[in-house]
XYZ file of C-alpha atoms in Angstrom:
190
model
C 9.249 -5.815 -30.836
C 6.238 -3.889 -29.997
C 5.010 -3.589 -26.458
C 1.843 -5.205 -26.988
C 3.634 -8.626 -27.843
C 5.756 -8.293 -25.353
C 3.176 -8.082 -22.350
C 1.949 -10.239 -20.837
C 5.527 -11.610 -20.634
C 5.238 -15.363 -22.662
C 6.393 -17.538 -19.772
C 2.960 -16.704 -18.202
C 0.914 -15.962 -21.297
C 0.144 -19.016 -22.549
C -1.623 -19.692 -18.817
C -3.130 -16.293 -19.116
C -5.058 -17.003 -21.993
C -5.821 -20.296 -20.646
C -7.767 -18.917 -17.315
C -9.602 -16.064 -19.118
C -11.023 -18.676 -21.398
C -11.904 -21.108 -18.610
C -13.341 -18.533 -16.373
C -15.666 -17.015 -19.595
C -16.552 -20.446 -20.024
C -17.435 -21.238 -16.787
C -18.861 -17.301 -16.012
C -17.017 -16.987 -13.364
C -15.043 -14.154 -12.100
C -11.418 -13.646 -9.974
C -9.843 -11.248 -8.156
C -6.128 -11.441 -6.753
C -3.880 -10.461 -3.899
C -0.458 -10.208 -4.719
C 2.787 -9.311 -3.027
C 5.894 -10.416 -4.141
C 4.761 -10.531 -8.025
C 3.338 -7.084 -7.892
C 0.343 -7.168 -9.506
C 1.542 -8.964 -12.498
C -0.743 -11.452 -12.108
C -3.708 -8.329 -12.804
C -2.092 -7.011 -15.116
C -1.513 -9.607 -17.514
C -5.219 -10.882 -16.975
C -5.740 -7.267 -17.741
C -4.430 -7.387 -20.948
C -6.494 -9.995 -22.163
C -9.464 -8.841 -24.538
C -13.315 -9.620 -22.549
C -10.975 -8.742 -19.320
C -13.950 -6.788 -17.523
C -16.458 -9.889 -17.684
C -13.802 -11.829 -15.240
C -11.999 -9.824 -13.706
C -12.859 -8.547 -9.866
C -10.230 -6.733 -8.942
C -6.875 -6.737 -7.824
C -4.487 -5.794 -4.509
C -0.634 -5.336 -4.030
C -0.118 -5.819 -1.057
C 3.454 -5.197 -0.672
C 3.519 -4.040 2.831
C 2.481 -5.155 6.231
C 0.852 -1.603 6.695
C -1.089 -2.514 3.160
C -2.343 -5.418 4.761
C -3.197 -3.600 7.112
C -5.545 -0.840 5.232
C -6.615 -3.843 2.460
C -6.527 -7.016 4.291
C -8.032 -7.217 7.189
C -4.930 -7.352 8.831
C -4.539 -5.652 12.906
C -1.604 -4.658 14.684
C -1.127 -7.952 16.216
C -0.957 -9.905 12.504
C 1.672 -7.089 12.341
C 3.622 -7.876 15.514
C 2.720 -11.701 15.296
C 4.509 -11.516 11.279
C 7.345 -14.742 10.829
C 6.890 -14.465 7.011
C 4.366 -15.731 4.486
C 3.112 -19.140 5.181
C -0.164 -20.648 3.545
C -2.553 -20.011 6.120
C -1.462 -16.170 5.746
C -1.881 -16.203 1.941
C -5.456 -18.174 2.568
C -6.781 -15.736 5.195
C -5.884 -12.466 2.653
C -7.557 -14.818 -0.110
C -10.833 -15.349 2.132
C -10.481 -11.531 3.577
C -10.618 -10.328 -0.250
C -13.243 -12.592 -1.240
C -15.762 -11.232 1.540
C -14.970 -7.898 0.299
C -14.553 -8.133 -3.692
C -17.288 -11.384 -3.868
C -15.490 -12.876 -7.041
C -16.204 -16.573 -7.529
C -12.307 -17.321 -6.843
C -9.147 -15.314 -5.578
C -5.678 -16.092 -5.818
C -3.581 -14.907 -3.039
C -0.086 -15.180 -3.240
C 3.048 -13.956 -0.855
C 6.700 -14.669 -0.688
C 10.602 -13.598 -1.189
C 11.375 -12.541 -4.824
C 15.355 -11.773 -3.645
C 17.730 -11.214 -3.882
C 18.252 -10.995 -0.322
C 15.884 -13.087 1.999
C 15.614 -14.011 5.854
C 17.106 -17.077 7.449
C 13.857 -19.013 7.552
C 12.637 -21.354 4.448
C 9.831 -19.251 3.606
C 12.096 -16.019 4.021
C 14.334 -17.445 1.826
C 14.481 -15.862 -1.640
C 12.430 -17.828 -4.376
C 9.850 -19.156 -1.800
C 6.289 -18.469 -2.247
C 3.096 -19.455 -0.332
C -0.326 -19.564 -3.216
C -3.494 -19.897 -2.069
C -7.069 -20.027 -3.909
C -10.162 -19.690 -1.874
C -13.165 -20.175 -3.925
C -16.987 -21.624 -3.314
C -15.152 -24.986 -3.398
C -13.456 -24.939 -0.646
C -9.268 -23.323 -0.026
C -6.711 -24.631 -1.666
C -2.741 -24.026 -0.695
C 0.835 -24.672 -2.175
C 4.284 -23.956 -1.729
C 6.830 -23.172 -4.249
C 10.562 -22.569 -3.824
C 12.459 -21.749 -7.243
C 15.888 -21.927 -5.889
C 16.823 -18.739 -7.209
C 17.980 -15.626 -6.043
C 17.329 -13.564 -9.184
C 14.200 -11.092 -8.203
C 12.526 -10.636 -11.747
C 13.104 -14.443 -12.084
C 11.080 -15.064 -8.853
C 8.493 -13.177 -9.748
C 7.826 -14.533 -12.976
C 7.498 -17.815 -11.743
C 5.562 -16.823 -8.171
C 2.772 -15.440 -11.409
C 2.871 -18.622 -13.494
C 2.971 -21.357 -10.699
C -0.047 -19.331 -9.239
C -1.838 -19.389 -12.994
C -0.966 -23.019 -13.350
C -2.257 -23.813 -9.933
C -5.922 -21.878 -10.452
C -5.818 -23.331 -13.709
C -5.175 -26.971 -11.943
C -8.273 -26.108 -8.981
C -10.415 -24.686 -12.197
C -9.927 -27.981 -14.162
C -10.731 -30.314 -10.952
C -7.604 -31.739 -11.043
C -6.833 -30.804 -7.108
C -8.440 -31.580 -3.982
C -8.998 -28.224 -1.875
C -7.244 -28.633 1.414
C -8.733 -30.784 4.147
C -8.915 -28.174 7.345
C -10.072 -24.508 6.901
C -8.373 -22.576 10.207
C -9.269 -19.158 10.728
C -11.940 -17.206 11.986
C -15.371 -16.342 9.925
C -13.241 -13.558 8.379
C -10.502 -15.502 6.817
C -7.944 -13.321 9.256
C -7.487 -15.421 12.298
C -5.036 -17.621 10.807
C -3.277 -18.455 14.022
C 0.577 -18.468 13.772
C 1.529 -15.771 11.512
C-alpha cells in the first residue's frame, strides 16, 4: 500500500471528501483547533486536491501554555482549567475565528487515553466539538468508551467531520445561548 492511499486514514476520508466538496460548493472556508486529534483533522483536509481555496488554517493546541500563546487563553483560564467542556472548545472556536476570519471553525478538545482523570470529560474517549460559524455556535459531546489512544483520536476527527458536515447541511440547530465575552474567551467555568 502506498502512502498516498493510506492518508487520510478511510474511517474519516469518506467525510473528508464530503466537506471539501460542500465548502467549494458553498465558497466557504474553515479553519480548526485541535487538541486531542492532533491536527489530523488539517491534515487530512490538507490532503485533499483544491485544499488552499478552503482551507484557513489550522492550531494544535495540545497544551494549556499553547492556549495560552494561540488562544486567547490568560493565566486564570490556566488556573481556572477542570478539563474540556463545550463552552471551552466554543470560546477557542470563536477566539480563532476573530483571528483566522474563516467562514466556520471546528474546535475540538478531549482525552484520547489511555489514562484519563476521574471526571466524565477527563475520562479517556470523551471529547467536547464545537463549530462557531456566521450561523450561530454549535456544541456536542462524544464519549467512545474506549481507552485505546489512536482509536480516540480517530473518532474525536470523524465525529467532528460528521458534525460540520451535519451544521453545513442544515440539519442542526446552533445552540440556543452564546456565553462568553465579545472575544469568545470568557467562557465562565473552565
Amino acid at each position: 500500500m502506498s502512502l498516498s492511499t493510506a492518508f487520510p486514514p478511510p474511517s474519516i476520508s469518506p467525510s473528508v471528501n464530503t466537506l471539501a466538496g460542500l465548502l467549494k460548493s458553498q465558497s466557504q472556508t474553515i479553519a480548526f483547533a485541535e487538541t486531542a486529534t492532533g491536527g489530523l483533522l488539517s491534515s487530512s483536509l490538507l490532503s485533499v486536491p483544491g485544499a488552499s481555496q478552503i482551507f484557513k488554517g489550522g492550531l494544535t493546541l495540545y497544551t494549556l501554555e499553547s492556549r495560552l500563546a494561540y488562544a486567547g487563553w490568560t493565566p486564570e483560564h490556566i488556573s481556572a482549567y477542570k478539563g474540556p467542556t463545550p463552552q471551552i472548545v466554543s470560546g477557542i472556536a470563536s477566539h480563532v475565528k476573530g483571528e483566522l476570519g474563516p467562514s466556520w471553525v471546528v474546535a475540538e478538545s478531549g482525552t484520547a487515553g489511555p489514562t484519563g482523570g476521574n471526571t466524565r470529560n477527563r475520562t479517556p474517549g470523551y471529547v467536547a466539538l464545537a463549530i462557531v460559524g456566521e450561523g450561530g455556535t454549535w456544541t456536542r459531546e462524544v464519549e467512545t468508551g474506549s481507552k485505546d489512544r489512536v482509536e480516540n483520536m480517530l473518532r474525536f476527527a470523524e465525529e467532528a467531520l460528521k458534525f460540520v458536515i451535519q451544521v453545513l447541511q442544515g440539519e442542526v440547530e446552533p445552540d440556543k445561548v452564546e456565553a462568553g465575552g465579545e472575544d469568545g474567551t470568557d467562557r465562565g467555568n473552565l
